[in-house]
Short mmCIF file of N, CA and C in Angstrom, two decimals:
data_model
loop_
_atom_site.label_atom_id
_atom_site.label_comp_id
_atom_site.label_asym_id
_atom_site.label_seq_id
_atom_site.Cartn_x
_atom_site.Cartn_y
_atom_site.Cartn_z
N MET A 1 -219.31 -11.55 36.72
CA MET A 1 -218.29 -11.64 35.69
C MET A 1 -217.04 -10.91 36.19
N SER A 2 -215.88 -11.48 35.91
CA SER A 2 -214.65 -10.85 36.34
C SER A 2 -214.28 -9.72 35.35
N TRP A 3 -213.43 -8.80 35.85
CA TRP A 3 -213.00 -7.68 34.98
C TRP A 3 -212.28 -8.21 33.79
N GLN A 4 -211.47 -9.27 33.94
CA GLN A 4 -210.72 -9.85 32.85
C GLN A 4 -211.69 -10.40 31.77
N ALA A 5 -212.80 -10.92 32.22
CA ALA A 5 -213.80 -11.43 31.23
C ALA A 5 -214.35 -10.29 30.35
N TYR A 6 -214.56 -9.13 31.00
CA TYR A 6 -215.03 -8.01 30.15
C TYR A 6 -214.05 -7.66 29.07
N VAL A 7 -212.75 -7.66 29.40
CA VAL A 7 -211.73 -7.40 28.40
C VAL A 7 -211.71 -8.46 27.36
N ASP A 8 -211.62 -9.74 27.80
CA ASP A 8 -211.51 -10.87 26.87
C ASP A 8 -212.75 -11.07 26.02
N ASN A 9 -213.93 -11.00 26.60
CA ASN A 9 -215.18 -11.29 25.85
C ASN A 9 -215.83 -10.08 25.21
N ASN A 10 -216.01 -9.06 26.00
CA ASN A 10 -216.79 -7.89 25.49
C ASN A 10 -215.96 -6.97 24.59
N LEU A 11 -214.65 -6.94 24.76
CA LEU A 11 -213.82 -6.06 23.93
C LEU A 11 -213.03 -6.90 22.87
N LEU A 12 -212.04 -7.63 23.36
CA LEU A 12 -211.21 -8.45 22.45
C LEU A 12 -212.05 -9.44 21.65
N GLY A 13 -213.00 -10.06 22.33
CA GLY A 13 -213.85 -11.11 21.71
C GLY A 13 -214.63 -10.68 20.55
N THR A 14 -214.81 -9.36 20.36
CA THR A 14 -215.57 -8.86 19.20
C THR A 14 -214.79 -8.94 17.92
N GLY A 15 -213.46 -9.05 18.03
CA GLY A 15 -212.63 -9.03 16.86
C GLY A 15 -212.33 -7.68 16.29
N LYS A 16 -212.92 -6.64 16.93
CA LYS A 16 -212.74 -5.26 16.45
C LYS A 16 -211.72 -4.54 17.34
N ILE A 17 -211.52 -4.98 18.56
CA ILE A 17 -210.58 -4.31 19.48
C ILE A 17 -209.33 -5.20 19.58
N SER A 18 -208.15 -4.60 19.38
CA SER A 18 -206.93 -5.41 19.41
C SER A 18 -206.25 -5.45 20.73
N LYS A 19 -206.35 -4.35 21.55
CA LYS A 19 -205.77 -4.30 22.84
C LYS A 19 -206.73 -3.53 23.74
N ALA A 20 -206.79 -3.97 25.03
CA ALA A 20 -207.68 -3.27 25.95
C ALA A 20 -207.25 -3.41 27.35
N ALA A 21 -207.69 -2.44 28.19
CA ALA A 21 -207.48 -2.48 29.62
C ALA A 21 -208.62 -1.80 30.34
N ILE A 22 -208.80 -2.14 31.57
CA ILE A 22 -209.80 -1.44 32.41
C ILE A 22 -208.98 -0.94 33.58
N LEU A 23 -208.97 0.36 33.75
CA LEU A 23 -208.26 1.05 34.82
C LEU A 23 -209.26 1.49 35.92
N GLY A 24 -208.87 1.39 37.17
CA GLY A 24 -209.64 1.96 38.22
C GLY A 24 -209.36 3.43 38.31
N GLN A 25 -210.38 4.24 38.51
CA GLN A 25 -210.16 5.73 38.64
C GLN A 25 -209.33 6.02 39.85
N ALA A 26 -209.39 5.20 40.88
CA ALA A 26 -208.58 5.39 42.08
C ALA A 26 -207.18 4.86 41.91
N GLY A 27 -206.88 4.27 40.75
CA GLY A 27 -205.56 3.76 40.47
C GLY A 27 -205.58 2.24 40.27
N GLY A 28 -204.61 1.76 39.54
CA GLY A 28 -204.45 0.34 39.28
C GLY A 28 -205.14 -0.15 38.01
N VAL A 29 -204.60 -1.27 37.51
CA VAL A 29 -205.17 -1.92 36.35
C VAL A 29 -206.07 -3.07 36.82
N TRP A 30 -207.36 -2.99 36.52
CA TRP A 30 -208.31 -4.05 36.90
C TRP A 30 -208.19 -5.24 36.02
N ALA A 31 -207.92 -5.03 34.75
CA ALA A 31 -207.74 -6.13 33.79
C ALA A 31 -207.08 -5.54 32.52
N SER A 32 -206.41 -6.42 31.75
CA SER A 32 -205.82 -5.99 30.47
C SER A 32 -205.60 -7.13 29.55
N SER A 33 -205.46 -6.86 28.29
CA SER A 33 -205.12 -7.92 27.31
C SER A 33 -203.70 -8.31 27.53
N PRO A 34 -203.32 -9.54 27.14
CA PRO A 34 -201.96 -10.04 27.36
C PRO A 34 -200.91 -9.12 26.70
N GLY A 35 -199.90 -8.76 27.46
CA GLY A 35 -198.77 -7.93 26.97
C GLY A 35 -199.11 -6.47 26.80
N TYR A 36 -200.29 -6.02 27.19
CA TYR A 36 -200.67 -4.61 27.06
C TYR A 36 -200.38 -3.94 28.37
N THR A 37 -199.27 -3.22 28.45
CA THR A 37 -198.83 -2.62 29.75
C THR A 37 -198.85 -1.12 29.64
N LEU A 38 -199.64 -0.52 30.49
CA LEU A 38 -199.68 0.93 30.59
C LEU A 38 -198.87 1.33 31.76
N SER A 39 -197.91 2.20 31.60
CA SER A 39 -197.06 2.61 32.75
C SER A 39 -197.86 3.36 33.79
N ALA A 40 -197.34 3.47 34.98
CA ALA A 40 -197.99 4.20 36.04
C ALA A 40 -198.29 5.64 35.67
N ASP A 41 -197.36 6.28 34.99
CA ASP A 41 -197.55 7.63 34.51
C ASP A 41 -198.67 7.71 33.44
N GLU A 42 -198.69 6.75 32.56
CA GLU A 42 -199.70 6.70 31.53
C GLU A 42 -201.09 6.51 32.17
N GLN A 43 -201.17 5.60 33.15
CA GLN A 43 -202.46 5.36 33.85
C GLN A 43 -202.95 6.63 34.51
N LYS A 44 -202.06 7.30 35.20
CA LYS A 44 -202.45 8.56 35.90
C LYS A 44 -202.93 9.63 34.89
N ALA A 45 -202.17 9.73 33.82
CA ALA A 45 -202.52 10.72 32.77
C ALA A 45 -203.89 10.42 32.13
N ILE A 46 -204.16 9.14 31.92
CA ILE A 46 -205.41 8.72 31.31
C ILE A 46 -206.59 9.10 32.21
N VAL A 47 -206.47 8.76 33.51
CA VAL A 47 -207.55 9.03 34.47
C VAL A 47 -207.75 10.54 34.61
N ASN A 48 -206.66 11.32 34.62
CA ASN A 48 -206.77 12.75 34.81
C ASN A 48 -207.18 13.46 33.47
N ALA A 49 -207.01 12.83 32.35
CA ALA A 49 -207.32 13.45 31.06
C ALA A 49 -208.77 13.90 30.96
N PHE A 50 -209.68 13.19 31.60
CA PHE A 50 -211.11 13.55 31.50
C PHE A 50 -211.45 14.83 32.25
N ASN A 51 -210.58 15.22 33.19
CA ASN A 51 -210.75 16.51 33.91
C ASN A 51 -210.31 17.70 33.08
N LYS A 52 -209.42 17.46 32.11
CA LYS A 52 -208.86 18.56 31.32
C LYS A 52 -208.79 18.13 29.84
N PRO A 53 -210.02 18.00 29.22
CA PRO A 53 -210.04 17.51 27.84
C PRO A 53 -209.32 18.46 26.86
N ASP A 54 -209.27 19.76 27.15
CA ASP A 54 -208.60 20.70 26.24
C ASP A 54 -207.10 20.37 26.17
N GLU A 55 -206.53 20.03 27.29
CA GLU A 55 -205.07 19.67 27.31
C GLU A 55 -204.82 18.43 26.52
N VAL A 56 -205.71 17.43 26.59
CA VAL A 56 -205.55 16.19 25.89
C VAL A 56 -205.67 16.45 24.36
N LEU A 57 -206.61 17.31 23.98
CA LEU A 57 -206.73 17.69 22.58
C LEU A 57 -205.45 18.30 22.06
N ALA A 58 -204.76 19.07 22.89
CA ALA A 58 -203.57 19.75 22.47
C ALA A 58 -202.35 18.81 22.45
N SER A 59 -202.24 17.90 23.44
CA SER A 59 -201.02 17.14 23.61
C SER A 59 -201.15 15.67 23.18
N GLY A 60 -202.35 15.17 22.95
CA GLY A 60 -202.49 13.79 22.60
C GLY A 60 -202.50 12.89 23.87
N VAL A 61 -202.55 11.57 23.62
CA VAL A 61 -202.59 10.62 24.72
C VAL A 61 -201.56 9.50 24.42
N ARG A 62 -200.92 9.02 25.49
CA ARG A 62 -199.94 7.94 25.37
C ARG A 62 -200.45 6.66 25.94
N LEU A 63 -200.38 5.59 25.14
CA LEU A 63 -200.83 4.24 25.58
C LEU A 63 -199.72 3.23 25.27
N ALA A 64 -199.22 2.63 26.29
CA ALA A 64 -198.19 1.58 26.17
C ALA A 64 -197.00 2.11 25.30
N GLY A 65 -196.59 3.41 25.53
CA GLY A 65 -195.49 4.03 24.86
C GLY A 65 -195.79 4.56 23.48
N GLN A 66 -196.99 4.40 23.01
CA GLN A 66 -197.41 4.93 21.68
C GLN A 66 -198.24 6.21 21.86
N LYS A 67 -197.86 7.21 21.09
CA LYS A 67 -198.61 8.47 21.16
C LYS A 67 -199.71 8.54 20.16
N PHE A 68 -200.91 8.84 20.59
CA PHE A 68 -202.09 9.02 19.71
C PHE A 68 -202.47 10.49 19.66
N PHE A 69 -202.77 10.96 18.46
CA PHE A 69 -203.29 12.29 18.24
C PHE A 69 -204.73 12.29 18.63
N THR A 70 -205.16 13.23 19.46
CA THR A 70 -206.53 13.29 19.95
C THR A 70 -207.48 13.92 18.93
N LEU A 71 -208.50 13.18 18.57
CA LEU A 71 -209.49 13.69 17.64
C LEU A 71 -210.67 14.38 18.38
N GLN A 72 -211.01 13.82 19.52
CA GLN A 72 -212.18 14.32 20.28
C GLN A 72 -211.93 14.01 21.75
N ALA A 73 -212.31 14.93 22.61
CA ALA A 73 -212.16 14.70 24.06
C ALA A 73 -213.22 15.53 24.81
N ASN A 74 -213.89 14.78 25.77
CA ASN A 74 -214.79 15.49 26.67
C ASN A 74 -214.72 14.78 28.03
N ASP A 75 -215.62 15.08 28.91
CA ASP A 75 -215.51 14.47 30.25
C ASP A 75 -215.91 13.03 30.36
N ARG A 76 -216.34 12.44 29.23
CA ARG A 76 -216.70 11.02 29.21
C ARG A 76 -215.82 10.15 28.26
N SER A 77 -215.55 10.69 27.04
CA SER A 77 -214.85 9.95 26.04
C SER A 77 -213.73 10.71 25.42
N ILE A 78 -212.65 9.94 25.08
CA ILE A 78 -211.50 10.48 24.34
C ILE A 78 -211.22 9.52 23.18
N TYR A 79 -211.15 10.12 21.98
CA TYR A 79 -210.89 9.31 20.77
C TYR A 79 -209.57 9.76 20.21
N GLY A 80 -208.70 8.82 19.79
CA GLY A 80 -207.42 9.15 19.27
C GLY A 80 -207.08 8.37 18.04
N LYS A 81 -206.08 8.76 17.32
CA LYS A 81 -205.69 8.17 16.06
C LYS A 81 -204.15 8.17 15.97
N LYS A 82 -203.61 7.07 15.43
CA LYS A 82 -202.18 7.00 15.11
C LYS A 82 -202.09 6.27 13.80
N GLN A 83 -201.83 7.02 12.72
CA GLN A 83 -201.89 6.51 11.38
C GLN A 83 -203.25 5.92 11.10
N ALA A 84 -203.33 4.65 10.72
CA ALA A 84 -204.57 3.99 10.44
C ALA A 84 -205.25 3.34 11.65
N ASP A 85 -204.54 3.36 12.77
CA ASP A 85 -205.02 2.77 14.03
C ASP A 85 -205.64 3.83 14.92
N GLY A 86 -206.35 3.40 15.95
CA GLY A 86 -206.95 4.39 16.88
C GLY A 86 -207.18 3.85 18.29
N CYS A 87 -207.60 4.74 19.16
CA CYS A 87 -207.88 4.44 20.53
C CYS A 87 -209.18 5.06 20.97
N ILE A 88 -209.83 4.40 21.95
CA ILE A 88 -211.05 4.81 22.51
C ILE A 88 -210.91 4.70 24.05
N LEU A 89 -211.08 5.80 24.75
CA LEU A 89 -211.05 5.81 26.20
C LEU A 89 -212.38 6.31 26.66
N VAL A 90 -213.02 5.56 27.56
CA VAL A 90 -214.31 5.97 28.09
C VAL A 90 -214.33 5.82 29.59
N LYS A 91 -214.78 6.90 30.26
CA LYS A 91 -214.87 6.93 31.72
C LYS A 91 -216.25 6.45 32.15
N THR A 92 -216.23 5.55 33.18
CA THR A 92 -217.48 5.17 33.84
C THR A 92 -217.45 5.77 35.24
N LYS A 93 -218.33 5.28 36.12
CA LYS A 93 -218.41 5.84 37.46
C LYS A 93 -217.13 5.58 38.27
N GLN A 94 -216.56 4.38 38.11
CA GLN A 94 -215.37 3.98 38.89
C GLN A 94 -214.19 3.58 38.04
N ALA A 95 -214.32 3.46 36.76
CA ALA A 95 -213.24 2.93 35.93
C ALA A 95 -213.09 3.77 34.67
N VAL A 96 -212.01 3.40 33.91
CA VAL A 96 -211.76 3.93 32.60
C VAL A 96 -211.50 2.76 31.67
N LEU A 97 -212.27 2.63 30.62
CA LEU A 97 -212.07 1.65 29.60
C LEU A 97 -211.06 2.17 28.58
N VAL A 98 -210.01 1.44 28.29
CA VAL A 98 -208.97 1.84 27.35
C VAL A 98 -208.96 0.76 26.27
N ALA A 99 -209.17 1.15 25.01
CA ALA A 99 -209.20 0.18 23.89
C ALA A 99 -208.46 0.73 22.72
N GLU A 100 -207.77 -0.18 22.04
CA GLU A 100 -207.14 0.22 20.77
C GLU A 100 -207.66 -0.69 19.67
N TYR A 101 -207.77 -0.14 18.50
CA TYR A 101 -208.15 -0.92 17.29
C TYR A 101 -207.09 -0.68 16.24
N THR A 102 -206.93 -1.72 15.34
CA THR A 102 -205.95 -1.58 14.32
C THR A 102 -206.63 -1.80 12.92
N ALA A 103 -206.08 -1.14 11.94
CA ALA A 103 -206.60 -1.28 10.58
C ALA A 103 -206.59 -2.71 10.21
N PRO A 104 -207.62 -3.15 9.45
CA PRO A 104 -208.60 -2.39 8.70
C PRO A 104 -209.85 -1.99 9.52
N VAL A 105 -209.89 -2.29 10.81
CA VAL A 105 -211.02 -1.83 11.63
C VAL A 105 -210.99 -0.30 11.70
N GLN A 106 -212.22 0.28 11.58
CA GLN A 106 -212.37 1.72 11.65
C GLN A 106 -213.10 2.13 12.89
N ALA A 107 -212.98 3.43 13.22
CA ALA A 107 -213.61 3.95 14.41
C ALA A 107 -215.12 3.64 14.55
N PRO A 108 -215.88 3.77 13.46
CA PRO A 108 -217.31 3.52 13.59
C PRO A 108 -217.64 2.08 13.92
N GLU A 109 -216.69 1.14 13.70
CA GLU A 109 -216.93 -0.26 14.12
C GLU A 109 -216.57 -0.47 15.55
N ALA A 110 -215.46 0.16 15.99
CA ALA A 110 -214.92 -0.12 17.33
C ALA A 110 -215.52 0.78 18.43
N THR A 111 -215.86 2.01 18.13
CA THR A 111 -216.34 2.90 19.15
C THR A 111 -217.62 2.44 19.86
N PRO A 112 -218.63 1.99 19.15
CA PRO A 112 -219.86 1.54 19.85
C PRO A 112 -219.64 0.41 20.80
N ILE A 113 -218.70 -0.44 20.50
CA ILE A 113 -218.39 -1.63 21.40
C ILE A 113 -217.91 -1.09 22.75
N VAL A 114 -217.04 -0.16 22.79
CA VAL A 114 -216.51 0.37 23.99
C VAL A 114 -217.51 1.24 24.71
N GLU A 115 -218.21 2.11 23.97
CA GLU A 115 -219.22 3.00 24.56
C GLU A 115 -220.36 2.18 25.17
N ASN A 116 -220.80 1.06 24.52
CA ASN A 116 -221.90 0.30 25.01
C ASN A 116 -221.48 -0.47 26.27
N LEU A 117 -220.26 -0.93 26.35
CA LEU A 117 -219.79 -1.59 27.57
C LEU A 117 -219.75 -0.60 28.69
N ALA A 118 -219.28 0.64 28.42
CA ALA A 118 -219.27 1.66 29.44
C ALA A 118 -220.71 2.04 29.91
N ASP A 119 -221.63 2.12 29.00
CA ASP A 119 -223.05 2.33 29.41
C ASP A 119 -223.51 1.24 30.32
N TYR A 120 -223.21 -0.01 30.01
CA TYR A 120 -223.60 -1.14 30.87
C TYR A 120 -222.94 -1.03 32.25
N LEU A 121 -221.65 -0.78 32.29
CA LEU A 121 -220.99 -0.70 33.58
C LEU A 121 -221.53 0.47 34.46
N ILE A 122 -221.83 1.58 33.82
CA ILE A 122 -222.47 2.72 34.52
C ILE A 122 -223.78 2.29 35.05
N SER A 123 -224.58 1.54 34.27
CA SER A 123 -225.93 1.11 34.68
C SER A 123 -225.91 0.20 35.89
N VAL A 124 -224.82 -0.53 36.11
CA VAL A 124 -224.73 -1.43 37.25
C VAL A 124 -223.85 -0.83 38.39
N GLY A 125 -223.56 0.46 38.31
CA GLY A 125 -222.87 1.12 39.38
C GLY A 125 -221.34 1.22 39.31
N TYR A 126 -220.78 0.78 38.17
CA TYR A 126 -219.35 0.88 37.98
C TYR A 126 -219.00 1.92 36.96
#
């Protein structure tokens, strides 16, 4: 399966995720939803955020120019909120899944979708 297919089918295809990208931990965008552009600085900050979760809790996270308030951060997952919308970032062995959801979708609906895809990618070495 291509990386784009994971974004299109496993994330956007659920109807719960509105925008998504898969970033390589070594750099670069492996796949993204149409029109969802993360700047080079944002990509670097996202990948590095998992090394310093306390800083992300204090400063928030920026995705495609939008700032999200960080609700939870650890060395695997970062969850953020911007008004009624939210974001889920999950680190795998080689990648970072970046997903946004928009109201009326809530975190308990969107989070398992991203976390389960991350678990699968980890299980197959990514």
